[in-house]
Amino acid sequence: MELENIIQMRAGKLFVPNKIIIPVIPGDGIGPEVWAATKMVIECAIRKAYGDNRSINFLPVLAGEVAFHQTGSWLPDETLEQFRKFRIGIKGPMTTPIGGGIRSLNVALRKELDLYACVRPIRWFHGVPAPVKHPEIMNITIFRENTEDVYSGIEFEADSTEANQFFQLISDNFPDEKQKIRFNENVAFGIKPISMEGSKRLVRAAVNYALKFGKKTVTLVHKGNIMKFTEGGFLNWGYQVGTDEFPDQVYTSQQWQKTREMYGDEIAGQEKESALQNGKIWMNDIITDAAFQQTLLYPQRFEVIATTNLNGDYLSDALAAQVGGIGIAPGANINYESGLAIFEATHGTAPGRAGKNLANPSSLILSAEMMLRYLGWDEAADLINEGLEQTYDKALITYDLAQFVPNSTQLGTIEFAAAVCESMKTI
């Protein structure tokens, strides 16, 4: 394969040729259908934006059920090598194997390729049914740590040799901690590792994203009031990134609080106002349970959220529900240091709808929009947004949404993609 077709990382920035190769995992269940629709939309947007000057050759690679049936492996090594080689990939939903082996193919991909940032932009499209009164004020991007916490969790089954040994270790060496264990028998244990390095690189990516896209607020979501050294560590390391690495671009609530304690409310308020008027990003924090309430009541107060793995897992789906569900929620898994990234549908495989041309391809289409923007092909990305906005505005929607929208026109998966393409203007 000629090097000129391969995306490279140079001096910390992506170098993207005009003609590139991108590996794709169509996925299981409805995956092949939503991928076919997404491919149509991507190619249409590129053609209308750039003519023949730019193009993507999508290279199918194996993972999931198809890979298992053909190779005996759910995630062949060759697939990982293709993603490493070509740097950017896209994938549909995949089945989680039942029984032994890989706990989750998505988790395996993220950990094997060290895709440490799960990025979930959440916004509303006019015409999409939503359970809240004003979904239009939701415009939040979540940065969820993607390799630590429960994704690297260590568990010991209740009454197992390992659990008993672990309990004895605590009893012998940490008697004060032992008192926190309510029952001494039939106890399972879980350990969640959260590191300084993993936390800092996630928050660093969130701040850089905010700077790139003109966001004014980065909020650290945590449970540091209870888990003071893991969740609390994430919080403190996150603030260190703001103060130590971005002193000219970020003003933190910790800095405001310190000024307030030393000089009072008025001086602290003036300092904060001056910092924000001079274009600095406001970095603050909120406890996880309060975040669920506040993002529901006052979503306009949030722009970029950086959080740990499990918190982000809950929060990203909960916020997506406010704008119509994960069927229209995109996702990306990115290592901003190596440049590796995989863009993906955030929903499941829905095997009951497979092959029926009923699936909503919007999640993967919007993930493709993220991919094009990551490549720097903003014009094509803008066309996809435009096409989706106009299609939804005309109430041209798939089965999952049409049942909730009176007087809508129900389209099949591929027909929806065609409508999106038709709504794009040629640049």
Short mmCIF file of C-alpha atoms in Angstrom, two decimals:
data_model
loop_
_atom_site.label_atom_id
_atom_site.label_comp_id
_atom_site.label_asym_id
_atom_site.label_seq_id
_atom_site.Cartn_x
_atom_site.Cartn_y
_atom_site.Cartn_z
CA MET A 1 0.00 0.00 0.00
CA GLU A 2 1.43 3.39 -0.97
CA LEU A 3 2.38 5.63 1.94
CA GLU A 4 0.68 8.57 0.24
CA ASN A 5 -2.74 7.06 1.03
CA ILE A 6 -2.03 6.64 4.75
CA ILE A 7 -2.85 9.21 7.43
CA GLN A 8 0.20 10.11 9.48
CA MET A 9 0.99 11.96 12.69
CA ARG A 10 3.59 14.69 12.28
CA ALA A 11 4.70 17.00 15.10
CA GLY A 12 1.58 16.17 17.07
CA LYS A 13 -0.81 16.88 14.19
CA LEU A 14 -2.60 14.67 11.70
CA PHE A 15 -1.39 14.81 8.13
CA VAL A 16 -4.29 13.72 5.90
CA PRO A 17 -3.76 13.08 2.18
CA ASN A 18 -6.61 13.85 -0.24
CA LYS A 19 -7.06 10.18 -1.07
CA ILE A 20 -7.11 8.01 2.03
CA ILE A 21 -7.87 4.48 3.19
CA ILE A 22 -10.03 3.91 6.27
CA PRO A 23 -10.76 0.47 7.78
CA VAL A 24 -14.40 -0.25 8.54
CA ILE A 25 -16.17 -2.86 10.67
CA PRO A 26 -19.76 -2.95 9.36
CA GLY A 27 -20.87 -4.66 12.56
CA ASP A 28 -23.42 -7.29 13.56
CA GLY A 29 -27.22 -7.32 13.44
CA ILE A 30 -28.36 -4.07 11.85
CA GLY A 31 -24.71 -3.02 11.46
CA PRO A 32 -24.31 -3.79 7.73
CA GLU A 33 -27.50 -1.84 6.93
CA VAL A 34 -26.61 1.27 8.91
CA TRP A 35 -23.09 1.12 7.48
CA ALA A 36 -24.38 0.95 3.89
CA ALA A 37 -26.52 4.02 4.57
CA THR A 38 -23.66 5.85 6.27
CA LYS A 39 -21.24 5.07 3.45
CA MET A 40 -23.71 6.56 0.99
CA VAL A 41 -23.95 9.77 3.04
CA ILE A 42 -20.16 10.07 3.51
CA GLU A 43 -19.41 9.63 -0.17
CA CYS A 44 -22.18 12.04 -1.13
CA ALA A 45 -20.88 14.72 1.23
CA ILE A 46 -17.29 14.36 0.02
CA ARG A 47 -18.36 14.47 -3.62
CA LYS A 48 -20.51 17.58 -3.12
CA ALA A 49 -17.83 19.33 -1.05
CA TYR A 50 -14.70 18.45 -3.04
CA GLY A 51 -15.69 16.86 -6.33
CA ASP A 52 -13.05 14.32 -7.31
CA ASN A 53 -10.27 16.04 -5.35
CA ARG A 54 -10.79 14.01 -2.18
CA SER A 55 -12.01 10.50 -1.52
CA ILE A 56 -12.04 7.66 1.02
CA ASN A 57 -11.47 4.03 0.12
CA PHE A 58 -13.17 2.03 2.87
CA LEU A 59 -11.35 -1.19 3.71
CA PRO A 60 -13.59 -3.85 5.35
CA VAL A 61 -11.95 -5.62 8.30
CA LEU A 62 -13.21 -8.44 10.49
CA ALA A 63 -14.56 -8.24 14.04
CA GLY A 64 -17.58 -9.58 15.86
CA GLU A 65 -19.76 -12.50 14.80
CA VAL A 66 -18.56 -12.52 11.19
CA ALA A 67 -14.95 -12.66 12.32
CA PHE A 68 -15.67 -15.44 14.81
CA HIS A 69 -17.41 -17.58 12.19
CA GLN A 70 -14.64 -17.05 9.63
CA THR A 71 -11.54 -17.11 11.81
CA GLY A 72 -12.53 -18.43 15.24
CA SER A 73 -11.54 -15.07 16.76
CA TRP A 74 -13.90 -12.28 17.75
CA LEU A 75 -11.17 -9.69 17.20
CA PRO A 76 -8.36 -10.92 14.90
CA ASP A 77 -4.89 -9.44 15.33
CA GLU A 78 -4.94 -8.40 11.67
CA THR A 79 -7.87 -6.08 12.36
CA LEU A 80 -5.96 -4.31 15.13
CA GLU A 81 -2.95 -3.97 12.83
CA GLN A 82 -5.08 -2.38 10.12
CA PHE A 83 -6.36 0.22 12.55
CA ARG A 84 -2.82 0.93 13.74
CA LYS A 85 -1.60 1.24 10.16
CA PHE A 86 -4.32 3.49 8.78
CA ARG A 87 -4.87 5.33 12.09
CA ILE A 88 -8.56 6.20 11.59
CA GLY A 89 -11.45 3.72 11.51
CA ILE A 90 -15.22 3.51 11.70
CA LYS A 91 -17.47 0.73 12.96
CA GLY A 92 -21.07 -0.31 13.37
CA PRO A 93 -22.52 -2.00 16.48
CA MET A 94 -21.02 -5.35 17.51
CA THR A 95 -22.30 -8.26 19.54
CA THR A 96 -20.77 -8.86 22.97
CA PRO A 97 -19.66 -12.52 23.12
CA ILE A 98 -21.63 -14.69 25.55
CA GLY A 99 -19.63 -16.86 27.92
CA GLY A 100 -15.84 -16.81 28.04
CA GLY A 101 -13.34 -14.77 26.06
CA ILE A 102 -13.53 -11.02 25.45
CA ARG A 103 -15.94 -9.28 27.87
CA SER A 104 -16.72 -6.61 25.26
CA LEU A 105 -15.35 -6.11 21.77
CA ASN A 106 -15.75 -2.36 22.09
CA VAL A 107 -13.76 -2.34 25.33
CA ALA A 108 -11.11 -4.60 23.77
CA LEU A 109 -10.65 -2.25 20.81
CA ARG A 110 -10.36 0.78 23.06
CA LYS A 111 -7.84 -0.84 25.39
CA GLU A 112 -5.73 -2.55 22.72
CA LEU A 113 -5.39 0.70 20.75
CA ASP A 114 -5.27 2.88 23.90
CA LEU A 115 -8.19 5.03 22.70
CA TYR A 116 -8.38 6.83 26.00
CA ALA A 117 -11.04 9.44 25.24
CA CYS A 118 -14.63 8.45 24.52
CA VAL A 119 -16.07 11.60 22.96
CA ARG A 120 -19.86 11.99 22.86
CA PRO A 121 -21.29 15.25 21.42
CA ILE A 122 -24.96 15.60 22.32
CA ARG A 123 -27.30 18.02 20.55
CA TRP A 124 -30.89 18.09 19.32
CA PHE A 125 -32.20 18.11 15.76
CA HIS A 126 -35.44 19.96 15.07
CA GLY A 127 -38.17 17.44 14.35
CA VAL A 128 -36.78 14.68 16.57
CA PRO A 129 -39.18 13.75 19.40
CA ALA A 130 -37.66 14.41 22.83
CA PRO A 131 -39.00 13.92 26.39
CA VAL A 132 -38.00 17.39 27.64
CA LYS A 133 -39.62 20.76 26.92
CA HIS A 134 -36.58 22.51 25.50
CA PRO A 135 -34.17 19.99 23.96
CA GLU A 136 -32.75 22.75 21.76
CA ILE A 137 -30.70 24.16 24.65
CA MET A 138 -28.73 20.92 24.99
CA ASN A 139 -25.30 21.17 23.37
CA ILE A 140 -22.82 19.24 25.50
CA THR A 141 -19.76 17.19 24.60
CA ILE A 142 -18.73 14.50 27.07
CA PHE A 143 -15.13 13.35 27.40
CA ARG A 144 -15.30 10.00 29.18
CA GLU A 145 -12.07 8.29 30.28
CA ASN A 146 -11.99 5.12 28.23
CA THR A 147 -9.33 2.75 29.62
CA GLU A 148 -9.41 2.90 33.44
CA ASP A 149 -11.98 2.69 36.25
CA VAL A 150 -14.41 -0.20 35.65
CA TYR A 151 -12.92 -0.83 32.20
CA SER A 152 -9.81 -2.01 34.00
CA GLY A 153 -11.70 -3.22 37.03
CA ILE A 154 -10.41 -6.18 39.03
CA GLU A 155 -13.06 -8.41 40.59
CA PHE A 156 -13.04 -11.29 43.03
CA GLU A 157 -16.10 -13.50 43.20
CA ALA A 158 -17.76 -13.94 46.58
CA ASP A 159 -16.43 -16.97 48.50
CA SER A 160 -13.66 -17.52 45.97
CA THR A 161 -10.09 -18.20 47.09
CA GLU A 162 -9.09 -14.81 45.70
CA ALA A 163 -11.84 -12.96 47.57
CA ASN A 164 -10.91 -14.67 50.84
CA GLN A 165 -7.23 -13.85 50.32
CA PHE A 166 -8.07 -10.26 49.55
CA PHE A 167 -10.26 -10.02 52.65
CA GLN A 168 -7.45 -11.47 54.76
CA LEU A 169 -5.00 -8.99 53.26
CA ILE A 170 -7.24 -6.11 54.32
CA SER A 171 -7.84 -7.62 57.75
CA ASP A 172 -4.12 -8.09 58.42
CA ASN A 173 -2.83 -4.82 57.01
CA PHE A 174 -5.65 -2.28 56.97
CA PRO A 175 -7.84 -2.86 60.05
CA ASP A 176 -9.50 0.56 59.77
CA GLU A 177 -10.52 -0.19 56.18
CA LYS A 178 -11.84 -3.60 57.23
CA GLN A 179 -14.43 -1.82 59.38
CA LYS A 180 -15.99 -0.44 56.18
CA ILE A 181 -16.92 -3.93 55.04
CA ARG A 182 -20.39 -4.54 56.46
CA PHE A 183 -20.47 -8.33 56.15
CA ASN A 184 -17.59 -10.75 56.52
CA GLU A 185 -18.99 -13.62 54.48
CA ASN A 186 -20.21 -13.94 50.89
CA VAL A 187 -18.52 -10.70 49.91
CA ALA A 188 -17.41 -9.94 46.36
CA PHE A 189 -14.73 -7.30 45.80
CA GLY A 190 -14.02 -4.89 42.98
CA ILE A 191 -11.02 -2.61 42.48
CA LYS A 192 -11.16 0.43 40.18
CA PRO A 193 -7.80 1.89 39.14
CA ILE A 194 -7.69 5.60 38.32
CA SER A 195 -4.27 7.10 37.60
CA MET A 196 -2.78 10.56 37.39
CA GLU A 197 -1.53 9.94 33.84
CA GLY A 198 -4.86 8.60 32.63
CA SER A 199 -6.83 11.40 34.25
CA LYS A 200 -4.59 14.21 33.07
CA ARG A 201 -4.49 13.15 29.43
CA LEU A 202 -8.30 12.91 29.36
CA VAL A 203 -8.78 16.39 30.85
CA ARG A 204 -6.04 17.76 28.60
CA ALA A 205 -7.93 16.47 25.56
CA ALA A 206 -11.15 18.05 26.84
CA VAL A 207 -9.49 21.45 27.31
CA ASN A 208 -7.89 21.33 23.87
CA TYR A 209 -11.27 20.46 22.37
CA ALA A 210 -12.86 23.42 24.17
CA LEU A 211 -10.14 25.73 22.85
CA LYS A 212 -10.47 24.41 19.30
CA PHE A 213 -14.25 24.76 19.13
CA GLY A 214 -14.64 27.95 21.14
CA LYS A 215 -16.28 26.43 24.21
CA LYS A 216 -16.25 28.52 27.37
CA THR A 217 -16.74 25.92 30.11
CA VAL A 218 -15.11 22.60 31.05
CA THR A 219 -16.78 20.77 33.94
CA LEU A 220 -15.14 17.92 35.86
CA VAL A 221 -17.78 15.39 36.96
CA HIS A 222 -16.72 13.16 39.85
CA LYS A 223 -17.71 11.39 43.08
CA GLY A 224 -14.71 12.71 44.99
CA ASN A 225 -16.78 13.47 48.07
CA ILE A 226 -16.98 9.71 48.72
CA MET A 227 -14.08 8.11 46.80
CA LYS A 228 -11.46 10.67 47.74
CA PHE A 229 -8.37 9.08 46.19
CA THR A 230 -9.79 7.70 42.91
CA GLU A 231 -12.62 10.06 41.95
CA GLY A 232 -11.04 12.75 44.12
CA GLY A 233 -7.71 12.10 42.45
CA PHE A 234 -9.31 12.58 39.03
CA LEU A 235 -10.71 15.91 40.23
CA ASN A 236 -7.41 17.20 41.64
CA TRP A 237 -5.36 16.04 38.66
CA GLY A 238 -7.90 17.62 36.33
CA TYR A 239 -7.52 20.97 38.04
CA GLN A 240 -3.74 20.62 37.86
CA VAL A 241 -4.02 20.35 34.09
CA GLY A 242 -5.99 23.58 33.98
CA THR A 243 -3.66 25.60 36.20
CA ASP A 244 -0.28 24.11 35.24
CA GLU A 245 -0.67 23.38 31.53
CA PHE A 246 -3.10 26.10 30.41
CA PRO A 247 -2.40 29.06 32.71
CA ASP A 248 -3.16 31.61 29.97
CA GLN A 249 -6.30 29.88 28.70
CA VAL A 250 -8.04 28.43 31.77
CA TYR A 251 -9.35 29.92 35.02
CA THR A 252 -10.49 27.36 37.60
CA SER A 253 -13.02 27.42 40.40
CA GLN A 254 -10.16 26.40 42.71
CA GLN A 255 -8.33 29.63 41.80
CA TRP A 256 -11.52 31.60 42.40
CA GLN A 257 -12.06 29.90 45.76
CA LYS A 258 -8.50 30.63 46.89
CA THR A 259 -8.87 34.31 46.00
CA ARG A 260 -12.23 34.38 47.76
CA GLU A 261 -10.75 32.97 50.96
CA MET A 262 -7.88 35.46 50.92
CA TYR A 263 -9.60 38.63 49.72
CA GLY A 264 -13.35 38.10 49.87
CA ASP A 265 -16.23 37.70 47.45
CA GLU A 266 -15.90 41.03 45.66
CA ILE A 267 -12.24 40.66 44.67
CA ALA A 268 -12.77 37.01 43.70
CA GLY A 269 -15.75 37.98 41.57
CA GLN A 270 -13.76 40.71 39.83
CA GLU A 271 -10.89 38.30 39.16
CA LYS A 272 -13.23 35.71 37.66
CA GLU A 273 -15.07 38.27 35.55
CA SER A 274 -11.78 39.65 34.22
CA ALA A 275 -10.50 36.17 33.37
CA LEU A 276 -13.65 35.21 31.49
CA GLN A 277 -13.87 38.56 29.69
CA ASN A 278 -10.31 37.96 28.48
CA GLY A 279 -11.41 34.70 26.88
CA LYS A 280 -10.30 32.19 29.48
CA ILE A 281 -12.19 28.92 29.84
CA TRP A 282 -14.01 28.47 33.14
CA MET A 283 -13.08 25.07 34.64
CA ASN A 284 -15.35 23.97 37.44
CA ASP A 285 -16.57 20.69 38.93
CA ILE A 286 -19.75 19.00 40.08
CA ILE A 287 -20.52 15.80 42.00
CA THR A 288 -21.96 13.08 39.79
CA ASP A 289 -25.45 12.84 41.27
CA ALA A 290 -25.82 16.62 41.13
CA ALA A 291 -24.62 16.53 37.51
CA PHE A 292 -27.59 14.37 36.51
CA GLN A 293 -29.97 16.90 38.03
CA GLN A 294 -28.23 20.00 36.72
CA THR A 295 -27.81 18.74 33.15
CA LEU A 296 -31.54 18.00 33.10
CA LEU A 297 -32.65 21.31 34.62
CA TYR A 298 -29.96 23.65 33.27
CA PRO A 299 -28.15 21.99 30.33
CA GLN A 300 -27.17 25.41 28.98
CA ARG A 301 -24.71 25.75 31.87
CA PHE A 302 -22.56 22.92 30.48
CA GLU A 303 -20.48 22.77 27.32
CA VAL A 304 -17.67 20.24 27.78
CA ILE A 305 -17.76 17.58 30.49
CA ALA A 306 -14.69 15.54 31.48
CA THR A 307 -15.35 12.54 33.70
CA THR A 308 -14.31 9.06 34.74
CA ASN A 309 -15.38 5.93 32.92
CA LEU A 310 -18.44 4.75 34.82
CA ASN A 311 -19.80 8.25 35.42
CA GLY A 312 -19.42 8.99 31.72
CA ASP A 313 -21.12 5.76 30.75
CA TYR A 314 -24.26 6.68 32.67
CA LEU A 315 -24.20 10.38 31.85
CA SER A 316 -23.68 10.11 28.10
CA ASP A 317 -26.73 7.88 27.60
CA ALA A 318 -28.85 9.93 30.01
CA LEU A 319 -28.07 13.15 28.14
CA ALA A 320 -28.67 11.48 24.79
CA ALA A 321 -32.13 10.48 26.02
CA GLN A 322 -32.97 14.17 26.48
CA VAL A 323 -32.53 14.83 22.76
CA GLY A 324 -34.15 11.69 21.37
CA GLY A 325 -32.03 8.73 22.46
CA ILE A 326 -28.81 6.96 21.54
CA GLY A 327 -30.20 6.21 18.08
CA ILE A 328 -29.12 9.72 17.09
CA ALA A 329 -26.08 9.96 19.37
CA PRO A 330 -22.60 9.75 17.80
CA GLY A 331 -19.45 8.50 19.46
CA ALA A 332 -15.71 8.45 18.96
CA ASN A 333 -12.82 6.74 20.72
CA ILE A 334 -9.66 8.77 20.29
CA ASN A 335 -6.03 8.85 21.34
CA TYR A 336 -5.11 12.48 20.73
CA GLU A 337 -1.41 11.73 21.23
CA SER A 338 -1.03 8.95 18.64
CA GLY A 339 -3.87 10.22 16.46
CA LEU A 340 -5.59 6.81 16.43
CA ALA A 341 -9.37 7.05 16.43
CA ILE A 342 -12.38 4.82 15.83
CA PHE A 343 -15.78 6.39 15.24
CA GLU A 344 -18.79 4.26 16.07
CA ALA A 345 -22.51 3.84 16.46
CA THR A 346 -23.46 4.10 20.12
CA HIS A 347 -26.49 1.78 19.98
CA GLY A 348 -26.76 -2.01 19.98
CA THR A 349 -27.08 -4.56 17.19
CA ALA A 350 -30.91 -4.93 17.38
CA PRO A 351 -30.89 -8.39 15.75
CA GLY A 352 -34.70 -8.45 15.63
CA ARG A 353 -34.66 -5.63 13.08
CA ALA A 354 -31.72 -6.89 11.05
CA GLY A 355 -32.36 -7.22 7.33
CA LYS A 356 -35.67 -5.34 7.46
CA ASN A 357 -34.49 -1.88 6.32
CA LEU A 358 -35.96 -0.37 9.51
CA ALA A 359 -32.88 0.74 11.44
CA ASN A 360 -32.09 4.39 12.07
CA PRO A 361 -28.56 5.08 10.71
CA SER A 362 -28.29 8.53 12.32
CA SER A 363 -25.89 7.53 15.11
CA LEU A 364 -23.32 6.17 12.67
CA ILE A 365 -23.93 9.01 10.18
CA LEU A 366 -23.24 11.55 12.94
CA SER A 367 -20.17 9.58 13.98
CA ALA A 368 -19.03 9.85 10.36
CA GLU A 369 -19.56 13.62 10.62
CA MET A 370 -17.24 13.58 13.65
CA MET A 371 -14.72 11.55 11.67
CA LEU A 372 -14.69 14.00 8.77
CA ARG A 373 -14.24 16.90 11.16
CA TYR A 374 -11.41 15.05 12.90
CA LEU A 375 -9.77 14.65 9.49
CA GLY A 376 -10.10 18.39 8.91
CA TRP A 377 -12.68 17.93 6.15
CA ASP A 378 -15.06 20.42 7.72
CA GLU A 379 -16.94 21.26 4.54
CA ALA A 380 -18.11 17.67 4.11
CA ALA A 381 -18.94 17.42 7.81
CA ASP A 382 -21.05 20.58 7.57
CA LEU A 383 -22.96 19.11 4.64
CA ILE A 384 -23.85 16.01 6.66
CA ASN A 385 -25.19 18.18 9.48
CA GLU A 386 -27.14 20.24 6.98
CA GLY A 387 -28.57 17.15 5.32
CA LEU A 388 -29.68 15.65 8.62
CA GLU A 389 -31.16 18.91 9.88
CA GLN A 390 -33.28 19.39 6.77
CA THR A 391 -34.36 15.76 6.60
CA TYR A 392 -35.52 15.73 10.21
CA ASP A 393 -37.14 19.14 9.80
CA LYS A 394 -39.29 17.72 6.99
CA ALA A 395 -40.35 14.85 9.31
CA LEU A 396 -38.69 12.31 7.02
CA ILE A 397 -37.72 9.77 9.66
CA THR A 398 -37.19 6.09 10.32
CA TYR A 399 -39.53 3.69 12.12
CA ASP A 400 -38.12 4.21 15.62
CA LEU A 401 -39.02 7.92 15.55
CA ALA A 402 -41.98 7.97 13.14
CA GLN A 403 -44.20 6.19 15.64
CA PHE A 404 -43.90 9.23 17.93
CA VAL A 405 -44.28 11.99 15.30
CA PRO A 406 -47.75 12.63 13.85
CA ASN A 407 -47.90 13.29 10.10
CA SER A 408 -44.33 12.14 9.58
CA THR A 409 -43.13 10.16 6.59
CA GLN A 410 -41.54 6.86 7.54
CA LEU A 411 -38.46 5.96 5.51
CA GLY A 412 -36.38 2.83 5.38
CA THR A 413 -32.72 2.85 6.37
CA ILE A 414 -31.32 3.36 2.88
CA GLU A 415 -34.14 5.71 1.84
CA PHE A 416 -33.37 7.91 4.85
CA ALA A 417 -29.74 8.10 3.73
CA ALA A 418 -30.87 9.06 0.23
CA ALA A 419 -33.04 11.85 1.69
CA VAL A 420 -30.07 13.18 3.66
CA CYS A 421 -27.97 13.22 0.50
CA GLU A 422 -30.70 14.98 -1.46
CA SER A 423 -30.87 17.69 1.24
CA MET A 424 -27.19 18.54 0.90
CA LYS A 425 -26.22 21.48 -1.28
CA THR A 426 -23.27 21.25 -3.64
CA ILE A 427 -20.55 23.65 -2.53
#
